[in-house]
Short mmCIF file of C-alpha atoms and ligand atoms in Angstrom, two decimals:
data_model
loop_
_atom_site.label_atom_id
_atom_site.label_comp_id
_atom_site.label_asym_id
_atom_site.label_seq_id
_atom_site.Cartn_x
_atom_site.Cartn_y
_atom_site.Cartn_z
CA MET A 1 14.16 0.54 24.88
CA ARG A 2 14.33 4.32 25.26
CA LEU A 3 11.72 6.48 23.09
CA ASN A 4 12.25 10.26 23.05
CA ASP A 5 9.05 12.60 23.51
CA GLU A 6 8.18 12.82 20.44
CA GLU A 7 7.69 8.57 19.47
CA ARG A 8 5.68 8.43 23.31
CA ALA A 9 3.52 11.06 21.74
CA ILE A 10 3.19 9.62 18.41
CA LEU A 11 2.64 6.15 20.62
CA SER A 12 -0.25 7.87 22.39
CA GLY A 13 -1.85 8.76 19.73
CA ARG A 14 -0.74 12.37 19.25
CA GLU A 15 -0.30 12.22 15.42
CA GLY A 16 -3.65 9.69 15.26
CA PRO A 17 -4.22 6.20 14.79
CA ALA A 18 -2.24 5.81 11.75
CA ALA A 19 0.97 7.01 12.73
CA GLN A 20 -0.09 5.38 16.31
CA LYS A 21 -0.21 1.92 14.56
CA ALA A 22 3.19 2.46 12.27
CA LEU A 23 5.35 3.32 16.15
CA GLU A 24 3.39 0.48 17.17
CA ILE A 25 5.29 -1.82 14.86
CA VAL A 26 8.51 0.01 14.69
CA ALA A 27 8.81 -0.08 18.69
CA ALA A 28 7.55 -3.92 19.03
CA LEU A 29 10.19 -5.17 16.45
CA GLY A 30 12.94 -3.02 18.48
CA GLU A 31 11.21 -4.71 21.70
CA ILE A 32 11.80 -8.24 20.09
CA TYR A 33 15.60 -7.56 18.74
CA ARG A 34 16.15 -5.87 21.81
CA ALA A 35 17.34 -2.18 19.94
CA GLU A 36 18.00 0.36 22.24
CA ASP A 37 16.39 3.13 20.43
CA LEU A 38 14.78 4.40 17.39
CA ILE A 39 16.68 5.98 14.17
CA PRO A 40 15.63 8.06 11.43
CA VAL A 41 15.35 6.49 8.28
CA VAL A 42 16.67 8.38 4.97
CA SER A 43 14.32 6.17 2.67
CA ALA A 44 12.02 3.03 2.69
CA GLN A 45 11.19 0.55 -0.22
CA VAL A 46 8.05 -1.17 0.40
CA ALA A 47 7.17 -4.70 -0.60
CA GLY A 48 3.52 -6.07 -0.50
CA VAL A 49 2.50 -4.66 -4.17
CA SER A 50 1.34 -7.41 -6.55
CA TYR A 51 -2.65 -8.62 -5.69
CA GLY A 52 -1.52 -12.21 -6.80
CA ASN A 53 0.48 -12.43 -3.36
CA LEU A 54 -1.62 -9.43 -1.30
CA GLY A 55 -5.24 -11.03 -2.07
CA GLU A 56 -8.17 -9.12 -0.79
CA ALA A 57 -7.25 -9.27 2.59
CA GLY A 58 -3.95 -7.72 1.84
CA LEU A 59 -5.84 -4.97 0.25
CA GLU A 60 -8.20 -4.30 2.99
CA PHE A 61 -5.89 -4.17 5.78
CA LEU A 62 -3.71 -1.48 3.47
CA ARG A 63 -6.76 0.43 2.70
CA ALA A 64 -8.13 0.21 6.51
CA TRP A 65 -4.45 2.04 7.39
CA ALA A 66 -4.75 4.65 4.57
CA ASP A 67 -8.47 5.43 5.23
CA GLU A 68 -6.79 5.91 9.05
CA GLY A 69 -4.79 8.93 7.51
CA ALA A 70 -1.73 6.64 7.10
CA ARG A 71 0.66 9.04 5.19
CA VAL A 72 4.75 8.49 4.34
CA VAL A 73 7.10 11.35 5.83
CA VAL A 74 10.36 9.76 3.64
CA PRO A 75 10.67 9.08 0.31
CA THR A 76 9.20 5.74 -0.34
CA THR A 77 9.55 3.73 -3.41
CA LEU A 78 7.26 0.43 -4.04
CA ASN A 79 8.08 -2.96 -5.11
CA PRO A 80 6.93 -4.30 -8.55
CA ALA A 81 3.27 -5.33 -9.23
CA GLY A 82 1.74 -8.28 -10.83
CA MET A 83 1.54 -6.56 -14.41
CA ASP A 84 2.39 -3.44 -16.46
CA LEU A 85 0.24 -0.58 -15.00
CA GLN A 86 0.17 0.99 -18.42
CA ALA A 87 -0.14 -1.75 -20.89
CA TRP A 88 -1.76 -4.27 -18.99
CA ARG A 89 -4.32 -5.06 -21.68
CA GLU A 90 -2.20 -5.78 -24.39
CA LEU A 91 0.00 -8.41 -22.34
CA GLY A 92 -3.30 -9.89 -21.82
CA ILE A 93 -3.28 -9.91 -18.15
CA PRO A 94 -7.19 -10.27 -17.04
CA GLU A 95 -9.11 -7.66 -16.53
CA GLU A 96 -10.88 -8.31 -12.79
CA TYR A 97 -7.20 -8.74 -11.69
CA ALA A 98 -5.98 -6.04 -13.69
CA ARG A 99 -8.61 -3.69 -11.39
CA ARG A 100 -7.84 -4.88 -7.90
CA GLN A 101 -3.82 -4.54 -8.68
CA LEU A 102 -4.82 -0.92 -9.88
CA GLU A 103 -6.67 -0.43 -6.75
CA VAL A 104 -3.76 -1.71 -4.80
CA VAL A 105 -1.66 0.64 -6.27
CA GLU A 106 -3.75 3.77 -5.35
CA VAL A 107 -3.83 3.08 -1.80
CA TYR A 108 -0.18 3.22 -1.73
CA ARG A 109 -0.49 6.53 -3.76
CA THR A 110 -2.52 7.81 -1.57
CA MET A 111 -0.34 7.44 1.00
CA GLY A 112 2.53 9.31 -0.58
CA ILE A 113 4.50 6.84 -2.14
CA THR A 114 6.12 7.02 -5.33
CA ILE A 115 4.79 4.53 -7.88
CA SER A 116 7.80 3.29 -8.81
CA CYS A 117 6.85 -0.37 -9.06
CA SER A 118 10.48 -1.71 -8.94
CA CYS A 119 12.64 -4.04 -7.13
CA THR A 120 15.88 -1.91 -8.13
CA PRO A 121 14.72 1.22 -6.24
CA TYR A 122 18.55 2.50 -6.58
CA LEU A 123 18.39 2.13 -10.72
CA ALA A 124 14.80 4.30 -10.40
CA GLY A 125 15.63 7.65 -8.23
CA ASN A 126 16.04 5.82 -4.85
CA LEU A 127 19.65 5.93 -4.18
CA PRO A 128 21.04 5.61 -0.58
CA GLY A 129 24.25 6.86 0.24
CA PHE A 130 27.30 4.95 2.21
CA GLY A 131 26.52 4.43 6.00
CA HIS A 132 22.52 5.64 5.44
CA HIS A 133 20.13 4.05 7.51
CA ILE A 134 17.09 3.04 5.49
CA ALA A 135 14.00 0.64 5.92
CA TRP A 136 13.92 -1.60 2.84
CA SER A 137 11.99 -4.62 2.04
CA GLU A 138 12.74 -6.74 -1.02
CA SER A 139 15.46 -9.04 -0.50
CA SER A 140 17.54 -8.35 -3.48
CA ALA A 141 17.17 -4.47 -3.02
CA VAL A 142 18.19 -5.31 0.66
CA SER A 143 21.26 -7.13 -0.35
CA TYR A 144 22.47 -4.53 -3.19
CA ALA A 145 21.57 -1.46 -0.86
CA ASN A 146 23.64 -3.04 2.47
CA SER A 147 26.15 -4.58 -0.21
CA VAL A 148 27.22 -2.48 -3.21
CA LEU A 149 26.10 0.54 -1.86
CA GLY A 150 27.17 0.31 1.90
CA ALA A 151 23.78 1.52 3.17
CA ARG A 152 22.31 0.19 6.30
CA THR A 153 18.63 -1.74 6.57
CA ASN A 154 17.65 -4.91 7.80
CA ARG A 155 15.27 -7.32 5.74
CA GLU A 156 12.13 -5.21 6.39
CA GLY A 157 8.62 -6.84 5.49
CA GLY A 158 6.18 -4.81 3.81
CA PRO A 159 4.30 -4.11 6.75
CA SER A 160 7.53 -3.13 8.88
CA ALA A 161 8.90 -1.31 5.66
CA LEU A 162 5.73 0.53 5.46
CA ALA A 163 5.33 1.54 9.34
CA ALA A 164 9.34 2.96 9.03
CA ALA A 165 8.08 5.13 6.20
CA ILE A 166 5.30 6.55 8.16
CA THR A 167 7.10 7.56 11.48
CA GLY A 168 10.49 8.10 9.37
CA ARG A 169 12.16 5.61 12.33
CA THR A 170 13.40 1.99 11.87
CA ALA A 171 14.73 0.46 15.42
CA ARG A 172 18.40 -0.12 15.70
CA TYR A 173 19.44 -3.25 15.74
CA GLY A 174 20.69 -5.91 12.81
CA LEU A 175 22.43 -4.34 10.25
CA HIS A 176 22.52 -0.80 11.18
CA LEU A 177 24.75 -2.22 13.74
CA ASP A 178 28.81 -2.54 13.12
CA HIS A 179 29.22 -5.69 14.47
CA ASN A 180 26.55 -7.23 12.95
CA ARG A 181 27.74 -6.68 9.45
CA GLN A 182 31.25 -8.50 9.36
CA GLY A 183 31.43 -11.44 7.53
CA HIS A 184 31.46 -15.14 9.27
CA LEU A 185 31.45 -17.37 5.72
CA VAL A 186 34.70 -16.70 3.70
CA VAL A 187 34.04 -18.53 0.13
CA GLU A 188 36.66 -18.75 -1.90
CA VAL A 189 35.50 -18.89 -5.74
CA GLY A 190 37.84 -21.11 -8.11
CA CYS A 191 35.56 -20.89 -10.94
CA PRO A 192 35.52 -18.54 -13.76
CA LEU A 193 32.43 -16.58 -13.53
CA GLY A 194 31.34 -15.28 -17.36
CA SER A 195 27.71 -14.07 -16.83
CA PRO A 196 25.21 -12.43 -14.69
CA ALA A 197 23.60 -16.05 -14.54
CA ASP A 198 27.07 -17.44 -13.42
CA PHE A 199 27.02 -14.89 -10.49
CA SER A 200 23.17 -16.10 -10.08
CA ALA A 201 24.18 -19.46 -9.57
CA LEU A 202 26.81 -19.25 -7.13
CA GLY A 203 24.85 -16.54 -5.07
CA TYR A 204 22.07 -19.47 -5.23
CA MET A 205 25.24 -21.90 -3.98
CA VAL A 206 26.43 -19.60 -1.45
CA GLY A 207 22.90 -18.41 0.13
CA GLN A 208 22.04 -22.16 1.02
CA MET A 209 25.42 -22.24 2.36
CA ALA A 210 25.25 -19.02 4.30
CA THR A 211 21.67 -18.86 5.64
CA ASP A 212 21.59 -15.98 7.56
CA ARG A 213 25.26 -15.20 7.95
CA VAL A 214 27.29 -12.52 6.28
CA PRO A 215 29.41 -14.19 2.97
CA TYR A 216 32.51 -12.72 2.19
CA LEU A 217 33.79 -13.77 -1.29
CA ARG A 218 37.24 -14.00 -2.68
CA LEU A 219 36.66 -14.17 -6.23
CA ASN A 220 39.90 -15.60 -7.35
CA SER A 221 39.80 -15.52 -11.35
CA GLY A 222 37.88 -13.72 -14.17
CA PRO A 223 36.95 -9.90 -14.93
CA GLU A 224 35.56 -7.69 -12.00
CA PRO A 225 32.06 -8.00 -11.57
CA GLY A 226 30.07 -4.96 -12.14
CA LEU A 227 26.58 -3.75 -11.25
CA ASP A 228 24.27 -6.82 -13.03
CA GLU A 229 26.55 -9.15 -11.71
CA LEU A 230 26.55 -7.77 -8.24
CA LYS A 231 22.88 -7.32 -8.43
CA ALA A 232 22.23 -11.11 -9.83
CA LEU A 233 25.00 -12.75 -6.97
CA GLY A 234 22.59 -10.68 -4.04
CA ALA A 235 19.55 -11.47 -5.49
CA ALA A 236 20.38 -15.09 -5.47
CA MET A 237 21.62 -15.47 -2.13
CA ALA A 238 18.89 -13.69 -0.41
CA ALA A 239 16.79 -16.29 -2.56
CA SER A 240 18.43 -19.40 -1.44
CA GLY A 241 19.28 -18.21 1.75
CA ALA A 242 18.29 -15.15 4.30
CA VAL A 243 21.46 -13.27 3.29
CA ALA A 244 20.85 -9.74 3.49
CA LEU A 245 24.59 -8.31 3.18
CA TYR A 246 27.57 -9.79 1.26
CA HIS A 247 31.31 -8.56 1.04
CA VAL A 248 33.28 -9.02 -2.08
CA GLU A 249 37.06 -8.35 -1.08
CA GLY A 250 38.64 -5.37 -2.49
CA LEU A 251 35.30 -4.67 -4.31
CA THR A 252 32.43 -3.77 -2.69
CA PRO A 253 32.82 -0.69 -0.28
CA GLU A 254 32.99 -1.71 3.48
CA ALA A 255 35.52 -4.61 2.39
CA ARG A 256 37.59 -1.77 0.57
CA SER A 257 37.68 0.53 3.67
CA HIS A 258 37.63 -1.85 6.66
CA ASN A 259 38.51 -5.43 7.74
CA MET A 260 35.14 -6.86 7.48
CA LEU A 261 35.98 -10.69 8.48
CA ALA A 262 35.06 -11.62 12.17
CA SER A 263 38.07 -13.49 13.49
CA GLY A 264 37.12 -17.58 13.11
CA ALA A 265 34.94 -17.20 10.20
CA THR A 266 34.28 -20.44 8.58
CA VAL A 267 36.09 -21.10 5.22
CA ILE A 268 34.52 -23.03 1.88
CA ASN A 269 35.57 -23.30 -1.63
CA ILE A 270 33.39 -23.50 -4.58
CA ASP A 271 35.00 -24.23 -7.53
CA SER A 272 32.28 -25.47 -9.63
CA LEU A 273 28.59 -24.04 -10.13
CA ASP A 274 27.55 -27.01 -11.62
CA GLU A 275 25.08 -27.75 -8.64
CA SER A 276 23.11 -24.70 -9.27
CA TYR A 277 22.22 -25.62 -13.01
CA GLN A 278 21.55 -28.86 -12.50
CA ALA A 279 19.02 -27.66 -9.27
CA LEU A 280 17.04 -24.93 -11.46
CA ASP A 281 17.33 -25.90 -14.94
CA GLY A 282 14.08 -28.12 -15.63
CA THR A 283 13.59 -30.51 -18.72
CA SER A 284 11.21 -28.66 -20.83
CA GLN A 285 12.24 -28.72 -24.44
CA ASP A 286 9.40 -26.04 -25.70
CA ILE A 287 9.61 -22.52 -24.25
CA ASP A 288 6.22 -20.33 -24.03
CA LEU A 289 7.73 -17.21 -22.57
CA VAL A 290 11.38 -15.95 -21.70
CA TRP A 291 11.79 -13.57 -18.83
CA ILE A 292 14.98 -11.78 -18.38
CA GLY A 293 15.06 -8.78 -15.92
CA CYS A 294 15.05 -10.67 -12.07
CA PRO A 295 15.92 -8.48 -10.63
CA HIS A 296 14.85 -5.48 -12.94
CA ALA A 297 16.58 -5.10 -15.87
CA SER A 298 19.35 -2.27 -16.07
CA LEU A 299 19.38 -0.23 -19.14
CA ALA A 300 22.92 -2.64 -20.00
CA GLU A 301 20.77 -5.55 -19.60
CA ILE A 302 18.29 -4.11 -22.08
CA GLU A 303 20.96 -2.91 -24.52
CA HIS A 304 22.68 -6.56 -24.69
CA THR A 305 19.30 -8.52 -25.05
CA ALA A 306 18.68 -6.03 -28.10
CA ASP A 307 21.92 -6.83 -29.50
CA LEU A 308 21.58 -10.77 -28.79
CA LEU A 309 18.46 -10.91 -30.26
CA ALA A 310 20.12 -8.73 -33.63
CA GLY A 311 17.13 -8.20 -35.54
CA ALA A 312 15.91 -11.86 -35.23
CA GLN A 313 11.71 -12.86 -35.30
CA ILE A 314 11.05 -14.40 -31.67
CA GLU A 315 8.99 -17.75 -31.53
CA ALA A 316 8.31 -17.72 -27.63
CA GLU A 317 7.16 -14.86 -25.83
CA LEU A 318 9.91 -12.40 -24.84
CA TRP A 319 9.42 -10.24 -21.47
CA VAL A 320 12.30 -7.70 -20.37
CA THR A 321 11.06 -6.76 -16.97
CA THR A 322 12.41 -3.07 -15.83
CA ALA A 323 11.57 -0.09 -13.94
CA ARG A 324 9.68 2.25 -15.62
CA ASP A 325 12.38 5.06 -15.46
CA VAL A 326 14.58 2.83 -17.35
CA LEU A 327 12.08 1.36 -19.68
CA GLU A 328 11.73 5.69 -20.41
CA THR A 329 15.52 5.86 -20.99
CA ALA A 330 15.86 2.44 -23.03
CA SER A 331 12.66 3.75 -25.27
CA ALA A 332 15.08 7.17 -25.79
CA LYS A 333 17.55 5.25 -26.79
CA GLY A 334 15.87 3.27 -29.39
CA LEU A 335 16.74 -0.07 -27.23
CA THR A 336 12.92 -0.71 -26.64
CA GLY A 337 12.39 -0.20 -30.36
CA ARG A 338 14.63 -2.57 -31.66
CA ILE A 339 13.29 -5.45 -29.22
CA GLU A 340 9.55 -4.84 -29.97
CA ALA A 341 10.93 -5.00 -33.99
CA CYS A 342 11.55 -8.52 -33.00
CA ALA A 343 7.98 -9.30 -31.09
CA GLY A 344 9.40 -8.90 -27.71
CA ARG A 345 8.32 -6.88 -25.21
CA VAL A 346 10.18 -4.37 -22.80
CA VAL A 347 7.74 -4.35 -19.52
CA ALA A 348 7.64 -1.98 -16.42
CA ASP A 349 6.06 -2.12 -13.06
CA ALA A 350 6.26 -5.94 -13.05
CA CYS A 351 7.49 -8.67 -11.60
CA LEU A 352 6.20 -12.25 -13.25
CA VAL A 353 5.90 -14.14 -9.82
CA GLY A 354 2.80 -13.14 -8.39
CA ALA A 355 1.37 -12.21 -12.43
CA PRO A 356 -1.25 -14.65 -13.48
CA LEU A 357 0.76 -16.46 -15.64
CA GLY A 358 -0.78 -19.84 -15.56
CA GLU A 359 -4.07 -18.52 -16.19
CA MET A 360 -2.61 -16.45 -19.16
CA GLY A 361 -1.86 -20.17 -20.58
CA PHE A 362 2.07 -20.39 -20.08
CA ARG A 363 3.73 -23.33 -18.79
CA ASN A 364 7.00 -23.53 -19.87
CA ILE A 365 9.47 -20.43 -19.05
CA ALA A 366 12.86 -19.95 -19.24
CA THR A 367 15.14 -17.24 -16.91
CA ASN A 368 18.61 -16.19 -16.65
CA SER A 369 17.89 -15.66 -12.73
CA THR A 370 18.12 -18.03 -10.12
CA LYS A 371 15.44 -16.08 -8.02
CA GLY A 372 13.14 -16.04 -10.56
CA ALA A 373 13.51 -19.58 -11.36
CA PHE A 374 13.22 -20.75 -7.66
CA TYR A 375 10.03 -18.76 -7.33
CA LEU A 376 8.44 -19.66 -10.31
CA ARG A 377 8.80 -23.09 -9.91
CA ASN A 378 8.03 -23.48 -6.32
CA HIS A 379 5.29 -20.54 -6.13
CA SER A 380 3.74 -20.38 -9.26
CA HIS A 381 4.26 -24.26 -10.51
CA LEU A 382 5.49 -23.73 -13.64
CA GLN A 383 8.38 -25.91 -15.95
CA VAL A 384 11.58 -23.51 -16.07
CA ARG A 385 14.45 -23.76 -17.98
CA PHE A 386 17.61 -21.69 -16.27
CA GLY A 387 20.79 -20.41 -18.33
CA SER A 388 22.80 -17.56 -19.53
CA LEU A 389 21.41 -14.66 -21.41
CA ALA A 390 22.64 -15.85 -24.68
CA GLN A 391 20.64 -19.18 -24.04
CA CYS A 392 17.35 -17.27 -23.11
CA VAL A 393 17.74 -14.77 -26.28
CA GLU A 394 18.29 -18.16 -28.60
CA ALA A 395 15.52 -19.88 -27.00
CA ALA A 396 12.76 -17.11 -27.35
CA THR A 397 13.63 -17.27 -31.24
CA ARG A 398 13.73 -21.14 -31.52
CA GLY A 399 10.50 -21.75 -29.37
CA ARG A 400 12.99 -24.47 -27.96
CA TRP A 401 15.47 -24.42 -25.16
CA PRO A 402 18.81 -24.70 -26.99
CA ALA A 403 20.92 -28.09 -26.98
FE1 F3S B 1 12.73 -8.49 -8.53
FE2 F3S B 1 10.35 -9.93 -8.71
FE3 F3S B 1 12.93 -10.83 -9.29
S1 F3S B 1 10.22 -8.62 -7.15
S2 F3S B 1 13.85 -9.66 -8.05
S3 F3S B 1 11.48 -9.52 -10.49
S4 F3S B 1 11.41 -12.22 -7.92
#
């Protein structure tokens, strides 16, 4: 792989050990994937924030890198933590967990990273343009950036995204190259899709079939999906498969401007979402906690939740997770107040996967996200119900999953 003079100097240690280590990581990936050279990135999104996932070893690794002088050189945002960084006490987060989580965030702050703590950086100020090269981790954000924004990123891991942020570069391979962005799996969708939960269910099925191929979807009925539907679709595909890019014919930007279909692509038909609903919806009747906002809720989703609550007092806990920027706008518009008046909460900074939910006594969770359902069941070992936002809000008001 070709390196320019500046890159060779960084690799020799001229910019210090932290930058040297970062370039070693970026260059090693380039060698593995046979990249020709490195390319500048305009932004990074770093995952690996929740203390529940990182643990002590992860925190030590980050602290050592920061102590060596690791500092980012491009705008860099951060994935969710395991708790709201301000309201963690009110949410009942254990003190020791919170202390360690705040330490993780402080290390990232030292590195110059914006403490956005969201998996929807594109709703919180990190909005790359069409064709921009970026280095993002967090699979749902990667999918959105590639597919809906037309930016270019591979599915970076936390350390490789951080290395790209420190060097301002990534290796030119994978989805940075035109020919890898073509669709190889045509998905003819015949069933109507009514809600983001339906798009999430569809994405879950497509991801399982696509694995790491680029799906090219034809939506043959129903209204055109918007931001929330596409966000749910991509997050689900990225969770059940390794899909980092998809196209929707006539809608997503590359599929509007170019022929993104590879010749000889396999064609599959999906005429029912039952398989996804059955796979992810459990059997528990009692619900302790309803989780909306995986990926983090948009303003429209917060408003829709407030509308569905319609002033009713809830029986189960209801947490709507979102980016802090979005929470502040929601508060200014009175949406947070409407949800809190029903005893629900709008929670910033947090992802509930990796949060100490079991320790806090939660057993039965309802969500409208297949990604959330998949990880809560398989990672956090909780009982999960999966359904539409309306079903989830009803479950919150009754403390039971609707019949
Ligand atoms: Fe975001 Fe966590 Fe869901 S990172 S996509 S809220 S699993």
